[in-house]
Amino acid sequence: MTRPHRIAVAGAGMAAARLAQQLRDRTPPDAAEVTLYGAEPHPPYNRALLTAAVIGRHDPETLGLPYGDGTVLRTGTRVAAVDPAARVLRLSDGTTAPYDTLVLATGAAPVLPYELRGPRPARVHLLRTLADARALARDARDSARAVVVGGGVLGVSTAHALAGLGTRTDLVHAGPHLMHRHLDAGSAADLHRLLAGLGITARTGTRPTGLHGSPAVTAVTLADGDKLEADLVVLACGVRPRTGLARAAGLRVARGVVVDDRLTTSDPHVHAVGDCAEHRGTLHGLAGPAWDQADVLAARLADHVTGVPPRARHTGSRPVLRLAADGLHLAAFGDPAAPAGHDVLRLADARRGTSTRLVLHGDRLTGGVLLGDTGTAGDLLTLWRRADPLPGDPARLLVPEGAPT
């Protein structure tokens, strides 16, 4: 009797859970044995909802993700090393495990400014894991003044969550404007004003140079010389792909673990998906592209273990950024810049705190940002994804159907 094909997944995050779920849906129970190895003591959960857990909108126990009936889950067990020649894993508990196919879904680790590395005062937090969210939630209950370092997606959503608890919040971002990887300067300025209306003071173009206080934090100094009082600090300075396992195994690594359109690494028996994977020179760091990759790889592996030539290819993702919380609704897609030969349509309502910016190339939509009112996002995303020709009057795209003009 032929034994099941052994698929080992290093990681038990969002990409790993999606992959396992898809594999279980696509393969007979006796065709593949899927094992997830996760360093955390919890089953897979939705990391995108951690800020909502901080303010109590979601109980941490309700964030769980499906990972497929019959999948073996090894929580609290990290893959410590890979022997590609023998196809054996060395695990953090000292045991070993053989595999036929290995998938690296090791995710990404928080990046800290060099000035803030090393021991830190109490009440200074990262927000990457469920344990981080629980610790932050405990300290946030009695916080009067918080500083959030990092004005990307996580930093903005965390600052919004803390302000919603009644905490006076400063948001510090080293980039030229908030969410500079996703927003143009004008849309970022609109976001800046919206946050100010929610009680959040955003400071861009500066960075923290020191944390003060013992045993708990009392202040943060900035490179521009300002000193911000704080009884709570959250470091949301970005992430870097976890590539150490792949590098030690001799796999090709650039900024991330390099994969081709089959999501295969430089070893034909090892694949990578999610935040750790670099595809065509691109790292995403968003759930949508990670799930796209997991779906493609699941289709390929399901074909392989059932004797069908794999056909699926990952040719890239078209990520969409969404933030949805009380008083903060944002959707961004495509290229926020407007290269030469592109046109920009923009409609803003300062009274309502809404703005829409669309980037056009000829009769095609190439990018957009919607802030405050995302009612037209669905139709716009359909046009963008399909690259459909725009209607006769593109300005109509700025206004929801039936809205007064």
mmCIF file of C-alpha atoms in Angstrom:
data_model
loop_
_atom_site.group_PDB
_atom_site.id
_atom_site.type_symbol
_atom_site.label_atom_id
_atom_site.label_comp_id
_atom_site.label_asym_id
_atom_site.label_seq_id
_atom_site.Cartn_x
_atom_site.Cartn_y
_atom_site.Cartn_z
ATOM 1 C CA MET A 1 0.000 0.000 0.000
ATOM 2 C CA THR A 2 1.370 3.420 -0.956
ATOM 3 C CA ARG A 3 1.847 5.724 2.020
ATOM 4 C CA PRO A 4 0.454 9.279 1.946
ATOM 5 C CA HIS A 5 2.669 12.031 0.568
ATOM 6 C CA ARG A 6 4.159 13.865 3.563
ATOM 7 C CA ILE A 7 3.725 17.642 3.283
ATOM 8 C CA ALA A 8 5.379 19.555 6.116
ATOM 9 C CA VAL A 9 4.661 23.255 6.621
ATOM 10 C CA ALA A 10 7.129 25.334 8.636
ATOM 11 C CA GLY A 11 4.777 27.888 10.154
ATOM 12 C CA ALA A 12 1.163 27.950 11.288
ATOM 13 C CA GLY A 13 0.067 31.454 10.371
ATOM 14 C CA MET A 14 -2.486 32.750 7.903
ATOM 15 C CA ALA A 15 -0.756 31.478 4.746
ATOM 16 C CA ALA A 16 -0.097 28.069 6.304
ATOM 17 C CA ALA A 17 -3.699 27.675 7.456
ATOM 18 C CA ARG A 18 -5.044 28.634 4.037
ATOM 19 C CA LEU A 19 -2.691 26.168 2.337
ATOM 20 C CA ALA A 20 -3.664 23.320 4.665
ATOM 21 C CA GLN A 21 -7.385 24.043 4.278
ATOM 22 C CA GLN A 22 -7.115 24.082 0.488
ATOM 23 C CA LEU A 23 -5.057 20.892 0.442
ATOM 24 C CA ARG A 24 -7.615 19.063 2.569
ATOM 25 C CA ASP A 25 -10.405 20.300 0.297
ATOM 26 C CA ARG A 26 -8.572 19.211 -2.852
ATOM 27 C CA THR A 27 -7.038 15.852 -1.908
ATOM 28 C CA PRO A 28 -8.436 12.499 -0.734
ATOM 29 C CA PRO A 29 -7.681 11.840 2.962
ATOM 30 C CA ASP A 30 -5.242 9.032 2.161
ATOM 31 C CA ALA A 31 -3.336 10.945 -0.549
ATOM 32 C CA ALA A 32 -1.467 13.437 1.616
ATOM 33 C CA GLU A 33 -0.447 13.861 5.238
ATOM 34 C CA VAL A 34 -0.267 17.578 6.040
ATOM 35 C CA THR A 35 1.533 18.750 9.182
ATOM 36 C CA LEU A 36 1.785 22.350 10.394
ATOM 37 C CA TYR A 37 4.619 23.256 12.768
ATOM 38 C CA GLY A 38 3.907 26.478 14.671
ATOM 39 C CA ALA A 39 6.097 28.195 17.244
ATOM 40 C CA GLU A 40 3.120 29.767 19.029
ATOM 41 C CA PRO A 41 1.025 27.730 21.488
ATOM 42 C CA HIS A 42 -2.188 28.564 19.589
ATOM 43 C CA PRO A 43 -3.881 27.172 16.485
ATOM 44 C CA PRO A 44 -3.762 29.457 13.412
ATOM 45 C CA TYR A 45 -5.558 32.791 13.824
ATOM 46 C CA ASN A 46 -6.339 35.923 11.849
ATOM 47 C CA ARG A 47 -3.423 38.244 12.533
ATOM 48 C CA ALA A 48 -5.159 41.085 10.674
ATOM 49 C CA LEU A 49 -7.672 41.359 13.539
ATOM 50 C CA LEU A 50 -5.157 41.760 16.359
ATOM 51 C CA THR A 51 -5.780 45.492 16.741
ATOM 52 C CA ALA A 52 -9.511 44.808 17.007
ATOM 53 C CA ALA A 53 -8.750 42.312 19.766
ATOM 54 C CA VAL A 54 -6.843 45.006 21.662
ATOM 55 C CA ILE A 55 -9.950 47.184 22.009
ATOM 56 C CA GLY A 56 -12.306 44.293 22.637
ATOM 57 C CA ARG A 57 -14.091 44.251 19.274
ATOM 58 C CA HIS A 58 -13.012 40.616 18.942
ATOM 59 C CA ASP A 59 -12.332 38.139 21.708
ATOM 60 C CA PRO A 60 -8.844 36.724 21.033
ATOM 61 C CA GLU A 61 -10.309 33.231 21.228
ATOM 62 C CA THR A 62 -12.595 33.949 18.250
ATOM 63 C CA LEU A 63 -9.800 34.810 15.814
ATOM 64 C CA GLY A 64 -9.115 31.193 14.847
ATOM 65 C CA LEU A 65 -8.792 30.176 11.195
ATOM 66 C CA PRO A 66 -9.773 26.831 9.652
ATOM 67 C CA TYR A 67 -6.848 24.649 8.671
ATOM 68 C CA GLY A 68 -8.533 21.550 7.310
ATOM 69 C CA ASP A 69 -9.958 18.459 8.943
ATOM 70 C CA GLY A 70 -7.259 15.841 9.259
ATOM 71 C CA THR A 71 -4.370 18.303 9.259
ATOM 72 C CA VAL A 72 -1.834 17.551 11.992
ATOM 73 C CA LEU A 73 -1.055 20.675 14.024
ATOM 74 C CA ARG A 74 2.091 20.804 16.167
ATOM 75 C CA THR A 75 1.756 23.958 18.282
ATOM 76 C CA GLY A 76 4.704 25.201 20.297
ATOM 77 C CA THR A 77 7.004 23.326 17.928
ATOM 78 C CA ARG A 78 9.287 25.316 15.663
ATOM 79 C CA VAL A 79 11.237 23.922 12.724
ATOM 80 C CA ALA A 80 14.795 24.594 13.876
ATOM 81 C CA ALA A 81 16.702 23.273 10.857
ATOM 82 C CA VAL A 82 16.196 21.600 7.497
ATOM 83 C CA ASP A 83 18.344 18.895 5.904
ATOM 84 C CA PRO A 84 17.317 19.187 2.241
ATOM 85 C CA ALA A 85 19.460 16.261 1.099
ATOM 86 C CA ALA A 86 17.874 13.838 3.572
ATOM 87 C CA ARG A 87 14.516 15.651 3.557
ATOM 88 C CA VAL A 88 14.421 15.732 7.331
ATOM 89 C CA LEU A 89 13.390 18.489 9.731
ATOM 90 C CA ARG A 90 14.992 19.095 13.108
ATOM 91 C CA LEU A 91 12.393 20.430 15.504
ATOM 92 C CA SER A 92 12.705 22.731 18.503
ATOM 93 C CA ASP A 93 11.829 19.898 20.892
ATOM 94 C CA GLY A 94 14.901 17.951 19.744
ATOM 95 C CA THR A 95 13.049 15.430 17.584
ATOM 96 C CA THR A 96 13.234 14.983 13.823
ATOM 97 C CA ALA A 97 10.554 14.530 11.172
ATOM 98 C CA PRO A 98 10.874 13.357 7.563
ATOM 99 C CA TYR A 99 9.063 15.052 4.696
ATOM 100 C CA ASP A 100 8.459 14.550 1.002
ATOM 101 C CA THR A 101 7.535 18.183 0.342
ATOM 102 C CA LEU A 102 8.355 21.134 2.590
ATOM 103 C CA VAL A 103 6.561 24.477 2.518
ATOM 104 C CA LEU A 104 8.158 27.460 4.216
ATOM 105 C CA ALA A 105 5.487 29.744 5.661
ATOM 106 C CA THR A 106 7.694 31.324 8.296
ATOM 107 C CA GLY A 107 6.186 34.796 7.960
ATOM 108 C CA ALA A 108 7.956 37.988 8.943
ATOM 109 C CA ALA A 109 9.509 39.434 12.087
ATOM 110 C CA PRO A 110 9.104 42.981 13.438
ATOM 111 C CA VAL A 111 11.816 45.465 12.519
ATOM 112 C CA LEU A 112 13.048 47.840 15.220
ATOM 113 C CA PRO A 113 14.970 51.101 14.797
ATOM 114 C CA TYR A 114 18.554 50.483 15.856
ATOM 115 C CA GLU A 115 18.189 53.089 18.605
ATOM 116 C CA LEU A 116 15.444 51.000 20.244
ATOM 117 C CA ARG A 117 17.060 47.580 20.116
ATOM 118 C CA GLY A 118 18.054 45.872 23.331
ATOM 119 C CA PRO A 119 16.316 45.990 26.723
ATOM 120 C CA ARG A 120 13.233 48.200 26.842
ATOM 121 C CA PRO A 121 11.183 49.641 29.711
ATOM 122 C CA ALA A 122 7.921 48.025 30.709
ATOM 123 C CA ARG A 123 4.764 48.997 28.797
ATOM 124 C CA VAL A 124 6.619 49.061 25.458
ATOM 125 C CA HIS A 125 4.971 46.629 23.065
ATOM 126 C CA LEU A 126 5.219 44.947 19.707
ATOM 127 C CA LEU A 127 2.031 43.729 18.025
ATOM 128 C CA ARG A 128 2.697 40.643 15.958
ATOM 129 C CA THR A 129 1.267 37.720 17.941
ATOM 130 C CA LEU A 130 -1.774 36.860 20.006
ATOM 131 C CA ALA A 131 0.379 37.082 23.140
ATOM 132 C CA ASP A 132 1.441 40.590 22.066
ATOM 133 C CA ALA A 133 -2.207 41.624 21.654
ATOM 134 C CA ARG A 134 -3.168 40.309 25.073
ATOM 135 C CA ALA A 135 -0.273 42.110 26.766
ATOM 136 C CA LEU A 136 -1.043 45.359 24.952
ATOM 137 C CA ALA A 137 -4.740 45.100 25.834
ATOM 138 C CA ARG A 138 -3.879 44.782 29.530
ATOM 139 C CA ASP A 139 -1.698 47.895 29.536
ATOM 140 C CA ALA A 140 -4.026 49.888 27.282
ATOM 141 C CA ARG A 141 -6.854 49.715 29.827
ATOM 142 C CA ASP A 142 -5.251 52.325 32.093
ATOM 143 C CA SER A 143 -3.155 54.266 29.577
ATOM 144 C CA ALA A 144 -3.587 58.035 29.377
ATOM 145 C CA ARG A 145 -0.916 58.892 26.800
ATOM 146 C CA ALA A 146 0.386 56.555 24.092
ATOM 147 C CA VAL A 147 2.977 56.809 21.346
ATOM 148 C CA VAL A 148 2.744 54.535 18.312
ATOM 149 C CA VAL A 149 5.939 54.312 16.267
ATOM 150 C CA GLY A 150 5.317 53.554 12.599
ATOM 151 C CA GLY A 151 2.720 55.043 10.264
ATOM 152 C CA GLY A 152 2.063 52.034 8.069
ATOM 153 C CA VAL A 153 -1.062 49.885 8.076
ATOM 154 C CA LEU A 154 -0.417 48.393 11.519
ATOM 155 C CA GLY A 155 0.641 51.687 13.077
ATOM 156 C CA VAL A 156 -2.389 53.599 11.809
ATOM 157 C CA SER A 157 -4.847 50.896 12.867
ATOM 158 C CA THR A 158 -3.191 50.575 16.294
ATOM 159 C CA ALA A 159 -3.250 54.335 16.884
ATOM 160 C CA HIS A 160 -6.916 54.365 15.894
ATOM 161 C CA ALA A 161 -7.660 51.499 18.293
ATOM 162 C CA LEU A 162 -5.931 53.213 21.217
ATOM 163 C CA ALA A 163 -7.621 56.547 20.520
ATOM 164 C CA GLY A 164 -10.925 54.692 20.531
ATOM 165 C CA LEU A 165 -10.207 53.679 24.121
ATOM 166 C CA GLY A 166 -9.865 57.337 25.063
ATOM 167 C CA THR A 167 -6.070 57.338 25.087
ATOM 168 C CA ARG A 168 -4.356 60.499 23.874
ATOM 169 C CA THR A 169 -2.228 59.140 21.047
ATOM 170 C CA ASP A 170 0.789 60.366 19.086
ATOM 171 C CA LEU A 171 1.682 58.572 15.845
ATOM 172 C CA VAL A 172 5.321 58.907 14.752
ATOM 173 C CA HIS A 173 6.379 57.938 11.229
ATOM 174 C CA ALA A 174 9.825 58.220 9.659
ATOM 175 C CA GLY A 175 8.462 58.251 6.112
ATOM 176 C CA PRO A 176 7.506 61.370 4.158
ATOM 177 C CA HIS A 177 3.809 60.782 4.802
ATOM 178 C CA LEU A 178 1.546 58.224 6.426
ATOM 179 C CA MET A 179 1.279 54.817 4.737
ATOM 180 C CA HIS A 180 3.703 55.989 2.063
ATOM 181 C CA ARG A 181 3.863 52.550 0.418
ATOM 182 C CA HIS A 182 0.127 52.555 -0.240
ATOM 183 C CA LEU A 183 -0.991 56.183 -0.458
ATOM 184 C CA ASP A 184 -0.065 59.228 -2.493
ATOM 185 C CA ALA A 185 0.841 62.388 -0.590
ATOM 186 C CA GLY A 186 -2.576 63.994 -1.085
ATOM 187 C CA SER A 187 -4.530 60.996 0.193
ATOM 188 C CA ALA A 188 -2.104 60.699 3.101
ATOM 189 C CA ALA A 189 -2.778 64.344 3.986
ATOM 190 C CA ASP A 190 -6.508 63.559 4.009
ATOM 191 C CA LEU A 191 -5.819 60.621 6.327
ATOM 192 C CA HIS A 192 -3.682 62.866 8.526
ATOM 193 C CA ARG A 193 -6.622 65.263 8.951
ATOM 194 C CA LEU A 194 -9.075 62.445 9.583
ATOM 195 C CA LEU A 195 -6.862 61.032 12.346
ATOM 196 C CA ALA A 196 -6.510 64.488 13.883
ATOM 197 C CA GLY A 197 -10.286 64.641 14.111
ATOM 198 C CA LEU A 198 -10.179 61.380 16.052
ATOM 199 C CA GLY A 199 -7.680 62.797 18.544
ATOM 200 C CA ILE A 200 -4.508 61.353 17.012
ATOM 201 C CA THR A 201 -1.513 63.639 16.468
ATOM 202 C CA ALA A 202 0.537 62.312 13.545
ATOM 203 C CA ARG A 203 4.166 63.356 13.080
ATOM 204 C CA THR A 204 5.964 62.382 9.873
ATOM 205 C CA GLY A 205 9.566 62.684 8.738
ATOM 206 C CA THR A 206 10.989 61.915 12.166
ATOM 207 C CA ARG A 207 11.885 58.832 14.168
ATOM 208 C CA PRO A 208 12.367 57.844 17.811
ATOM 209 C CA THR A 209 15.891 58.026 19.206
ATOM 210 C CA GLY A 210 15.271 56.845 22.744
ATOM 211 C CA LEU A 211 12.862 55.467 25.319
ATOM 212 C CA HIS A 212 12.887 56.846 28.852
ATOM 213 C CA GLY A 213 11.605 55.588 32.182
ATOM 214 C CA SER A 214 12.215 52.796 34.669
ATOM 215 C CA PRO A 215 10.737 50.371 35.257
ATOM 216 C CA ALA A 216 7.965 51.612 32.928
ATOM 217 C CA VAL A 217 8.234 53.960 29.973
ATOM 218 C CA THR A 218 7.523 57.653 30.601
ATOM 219 C CA ALA A 219 8.661 59.382 27.388
ATOM 220 C CA VAL A 220 9.963 58.985 23.839
ATOM 221 C CA THR A 221 12.560 61.313 22.331
ATOM 222 C CA LEU A 222 12.503 62.041 18.605
ATOM 223 C CA ALA A 223 15.220 62.841 16.097
ATOM 224 C CA ASP A 224 13.786 66.342 15.628
ATOM 225 C CA GLY A 225 14.425 67.067 19.313
ATOM 226 C CA ASP A 226 10.869 66.717 20.585
ATOM 227 C CA LYS A 227 10.110 64.635 23.654
ATOM 228 C CA LEU A 228 6.702 62.972 23.900
ATOM 229 C CA GLU A 229 5.273 61.932 27.235
ATOM 230 C CA ALA A 230 3.963 58.374 27.183
ATOM 231 C CA ASP A 231 2.847 55.671 29.579
ATOM 232 C CA LEU A 232 2.422 53.228 26.689
ATOM 233 C CA VAL A 233 4.470 52.728 23.500
ATOM 234 C CA VAL A 234 3.714 50.464 20.546
ATOM 235 C CA LEU A 235 6.478 49.725 18.037
ATOM 236 C CA ALA A 236 4.930 49.101 14.609
ATOM 237 C CA CYS A 237 7.964 49.891 12.471
ATOM 238 C CA GLY A 238 7.450 47.286 9.776
ATOM 239 C CA VAL A 239 8.511 43.696 9.266
ATOM 240 C CA ARG A 240 11.251 41.696 7.586
ATOM 241 C CA PRO A 241 10.798 38.201 6.071
ATOM 242 C CA ARG A 242 12.007 35.356 8.279
ATOM 243 C CA THR A 243 14.647 33.825 6.027
ATOM 244 C CA GLY A 244 17.071 32.297 8.538
ATOM 245 C CA LEU A 245 15.755 28.753 8.143
ATOM 246 C CA ALA A 246 15.975 28.913 4.349
ATOM 247 C CA ARG A 247 19.401 30.538 4.368
ATOM 248 C CA ALA A 248 20.812 27.918 6.740
ATOM 249 C CA ALA A 249 19.433 25.195 4.458
ATOM 250 C CA GLY A 250 21.324 26.645 1.489
ATOM 251 C CA LEU A 251 18.257 27.916 -0.346
ATOM 252 C CA ARG A 252 18.399 31.027 -2.476
ATOM 253 C CA VAL A 253 17.533 34.102 -0.421
ATOM 254 C CA ALA A 254 17.406 37.757 -1.472
ATOM 255 C CA ARG A 255 15.148 40.022 0.585
ATOM 256 C CA GLY A 256 12.899 37.000 1.045
ATOM 257 C CA VAL A 257 12.998 33.318 0.140
ATOM 258 C CA VAL A 258 13.146 33.413 -3.655
ATOM 259 C CA VAL A 259 10.429 31.436 -5.462
ATOM 260 C CA ASP A 260 9.430 31.032 -9.096
ATOM 261 C CA ASP A 261 5.941 30.973 -10.613
ATOM 262 C CA ARG A 262 5.477 27.453 -9.208
ATOM 263 C CA LEU A 263 6.257 28.882 -5.753
ATOM 264 C CA THR A 264 9.263 26.584 -5.710
ATOM 265 C CA THR A 265 12.555 27.580 -4.106
ATOM 266 C CA SER A 266 16.004 26.668 -5.396
ATOM 267 C CA ASP A 267 15.304 23.153 -4.035
ATOM 268 C CA PRO A 268 12.567 21.412 -6.080
ATOM 269 C CA HIS A 269 11.133 19.773 -2.951
ATOM 270 C CA VAL A 270 10.841 23.025 -0.985
ATOM 271 C CA HIS A 271 8.284 25.784 -1.571
ATOM 272 C CA ALA A 272 7.537 29.102 0.137
ATOM 273 C CA VAL A 273 4.389 31.201 0.534
ATOM 274 C CA GLY A 274 3.297 34.297 2.412
ATOM 275 C CA ASP A 275 5.337 37.041 4.014
ATOM 276 C CA CYS A 276 8.612 35.098 3.775
ATOM 277 C CA ALA A 277 8.352 34.517 0.004
ATOM 278 C CA GLU A 278 9.871 36.801 -2.628
ATOM 279 C CA HIS A 279 8.247 36.327 -6.032
ATOM 280 C CA ARG A 280 9.537 38.190 -9.081
ATOM 281 C CA GLY A 281 11.419 40.517 -6.764
ATOM 282 C CA THR A 282 8.289 41.469 -4.822
ATOM 283 C CA LEU A 283 7.384 41.174 -1.147
ATOM 284 C CA HIS A 284 3.805 42.002 -0.183
ATOM 285 C CA GLY A 285 3.239 41.592 3.549
ATOM 286 C CA LEU A 286 -0.557 41.533 3.109
ATOM 287 C CA ALA A 287 -3.008 38.688 3.651
ATOM 288 C CA GLY A 288 -4.488 38.764 0.144
ATOM 289 C CA PRO A 289 -1.291 37.931 -1.763
ATOM 290 C CA ALA A 290 -0.366 35.306 0.857
ATOM 291 C CA TRP A 291 -3.685 33.569 0.305
ATOM 292 C CA ASP A 292 -3.291 33.852 -3.478
ATOM 293 C CA GLN A 293 0.032 32.038 -3.194
ATOM 294 C CA ALA A 294 -1.393 29.418 -0.833
ATOM 295 C CA ASP A 295 -4.247 28.693 -3.249
ATOM 296 C CA VAL A 296 -1.909 28.233 -6.209
ATOM 297 C CA LEU A 297 0.495 26.017 -4.291
ATOM 298 C CA ALA A 298 -2.355 23.920 -2.883
ATOM 299 C CA ALA A 299 -3.644 23.345 -6.417
ATOM 300 C CA ARG A 300 -0.193 22.309 -7.609
ATOM 301 C CA LEU A 301 0.491 19.971 -4.685
ATOM 302 C CA ALA A 302 -2.984 18.432 -4.921
ATOM 303 C CA ASP A 303 -2.366 17.672 -8.595
ATOM 304 C CA HIS A 304 1.068 16.248 -7.795
ATOM 305 C CA VAL A 305 -0.062 13.849 -5.059
ATOM 306 C CA THR A 306 -3.011 12.609 -7.151
ATOM 307 C CA GLY A 307 -0.872 11.951 -10.221
ATOM 308 C CA VAL A 308 -2.022 14.907 -12.325
ATOM 309 C CA PRO A 309 0.573 17.189 -13.963
ATOM 310 C CA PRO A 310 0.438 20.474 -12.000
ATOM 311 C CA ARG A 311 -0.801 23.369 -14.109
ATOM 312 C CA ALA A 312 -1.412 26.296 -11.768
ATOM 313 C CA ARG A 313 1.051 29.187 -11.834
ATOM 314 C CA HIS A 314 1.410 32.247 -9.629
ATOM 315 C CA THR A 315 2.013 35.213 -11.897
ATOM 316 C CA GLY A 316 1.623 37.842 -9.200
ATOM 317 C CA SER A 317 -1.039 39.426 -7.030
ATOM 318 C CA ARG A 318 -3.010 42.631 -7.258
ATOM 319 C CA PRO A 319 -3.269 43.452 -3.572
ATOM 320 C CA VAL A 320 -6.020 45.562 -2.088
ATOM 321 C CA LEU A 321 -5.581 47.346 1.213
ATOM 322 C CA ARG A 322 -8.662 47.806 3.371
ATOM 323 C CA LEU A 323 -9.114 49.346 6.801
ATOM 324 C CA ALA A 324 -12.571 49.274 8.341
ATOM 325 C CA ALA A 325 -13.191 50.555 11.855
ATOM 326 C CA ASP A 326 -15.378 53.123 13.572
ATOM 327 C CA GLY A 327 -14.563 56.437 11.925
ATOM 328 C CA LEU A 328 -11.818 54.987 9.714
ATOM 329 C CA HIS A 329 -12.693 53.464 6.349
ATOM 330 C CA LEU A 330 -9.996 53.168 3.705
ATOM 331 C CA ALA A 331 -9.500 51.207 0.495
ATOM 332 C CA ALA A 332 -6.382 51.459 -1.678
ATOM 333 C CA PHE A 333 -5.419 49.481 -4.765
ATOM 334 C CA GLY A 334 -3.002 49.586 -7.668
ATOM 335 C CA ASP A 335 -0.323 52.211 -8.083
ATOM 336 C CA PRO A 336 -1.071 55.343 -6.034
ATOM 337 C CA ALA A 337 1.382 57.370 -8.117
ATOM 338 C CA ALA A 338 0.488 58.963 -11.422
ATOM 339 C CA PRO A 339 3.352 58.337 -13.886
ATOM 340 C CA ALA A 340 3.730 60.400 -17.022
ATOM 341 C CA GLY A 341 0.825 59.815 -19.364
ATOM 342 C CA HIS A 342 -1.628 59.066 -16.542
ATOM 343 C CA ASP A 343 -4.534 61.223 -15.418
ATOM 344 C CA VAL A 344 -5.898 61.763 -11.915
ATOM 345 C CA LEU A 345 -9.511 62.262 -10.882
ATOM 346 C CA ARG A 346 -10.064 63.499 -7.352
ATOM 347 C CA LEU A 347 -13.113 64.385 -5.298
ATOM 348 C CA ALA A 348 -12.875 65.519 -1.669
ATOM 349 C CA ASP A 349 -15.459 66.612 0.862
ATOM 350 C CA ALA A 350 -13.713 68.255 3.807
ATOM 351 C CA ARG A 351 -16.952 68.568 5.747
ATOM 352 C CA ARG A 352 -17.631 64.828 5.627
ATOM 353 C CA GLY A 353 -13.967 63.877 5.796
ATOM 354 C CA THR A 354 -14.121 61.839 2.592
ATOM 355 C CA SER A 355 -11.944 61.738 -0.501
ATOM 356 C CA THR A 356 -11.577 59.617 -3.620
ATOM 357 C CA ARG A 357 -8.554 59.596 -5.919
ATOM 358 C CA LEU A 358 -8.445 57.554 -9.118
ATOM 359 C CA VAL A 359 -5.471 57.109 -11.443
ATOM 360 C CA LEU A 360 -6.304 56.502 -15.117
ATOM 361 C CA HIS A 361 -4.265 55.447 -18.118
ATOM 362 C CA GLY A 362 -6.307 56.062 -21.215
ATOM 363 C CA ASP A 363 -9.639 54.363 -20.604
ATOM 364 C CA ARG A 364 -8.280 52.019 -17.919
ATOM 365 C CA LEU A 365 -8.222 52.383 -14.132
ATOM 366 C CA THR A 366 -4.720 51.727 -12.727
ATOM 367 C CA GLY A 367 -5.091 52.708 -9.069
ATOM 368 C CA GLY A 368 -7.232 54.350 -6.485
ATOM 369 C CA VAL A 369 -7.636 55.478 -2.896
ATOM 370 C CA LEU A 370 -10.988 55.856 -1.146
ATOM 371 C CA LEU A 371 -11.076 57.401 2.313
ATOM 372 C CA GLY A 372 -14.106 57.861 4.533
ATOM 373 C CA ASP A 373 -16.665 56.542 2.035
ATOM 374 C CA THR A 374 -15.750 53.245 0.374
ATOM 375 C CA GLY A 375 -19.194 52.595 -1.099
ATOM 376 C CA THR A 376 -17.900 52.540 -4.683
ATOM 377 C CA ALA A 377 -14.920 50.296 -3.899
ATOM 378 C CA GLY A 378 -16.552 47.098 -5.160
ATOM 379 C CA ASP A 379 -17.326 48.480 -8.622
ATOM 380 C CA LEU A 380 -13.942 50.174 -8.897
ATOM 381 C CA LEU A 381 -12.082 47.013 -7.926
ATOM 382 C CA THR A 382 -13.980 45.057 -10.565
ATOM 383 C CA LEU A 383 -12.971 47.567 -13.256
ATOM 384 C CA TRP A 384 -9.371 47.530 -12.047
ATOM 385 C CA ARG A 385 -8.988 43.762 -11.773
ATOM 386 C CA ARG A 386 -10.559 43.091 -15.158
ATOM 387 C CA ALA A 387 -8.872 46.061 -16.822
ATOM 388 C CA ASP A 388 -12.268 46.856 -18.330
ATOM 389 C CA PRO A 389 -12.731 50.068 -20.334
ATOM 390 C CA LEU A 390 -14.107 52.905 -18.256
ATOM 391 C CA PRO A 391 -17.600 54.327 -18.833
ATOM 392 C CA GLY A 392 -18.048 57.322 -21.098
ATOM 393 C CA ASP A 393 -17.753 59.826 -18.251
ATOM 394 C CA PRO A 394 -15.070 58.565 -15.838
ATOM 395 C CA ALA A 395 -16.014 61.312 -13.374
ATOM 396 C CA ARG A 396 -19.136 59.278 -12.569
ATOM 397 C CA LEU A 397 -16.834 56.757 -10.882
ATOM 398 C CA LEU A 398 -16.191 59.250 -8.111
ATOM 399 C CA VAL A 399 -19.801 59.319 -6.920
ATOM 400 C CA PRO A 400 -21.830 56.318 -5.701
ATOM 401 C CA GLU A 401 -24.845 55.550 -7.875
ATOM 402 C CA GLY A 402 -27.870 57.432 -6.607
ATOM 403 C CA ALA A 403 -25.830 59.930 -4.608
ATOM 404 C CA PRO A 404 -26.616 63.637 -5.005
ATOM 405 C CA THR A 405 -24.236 65.515 -7.288
#
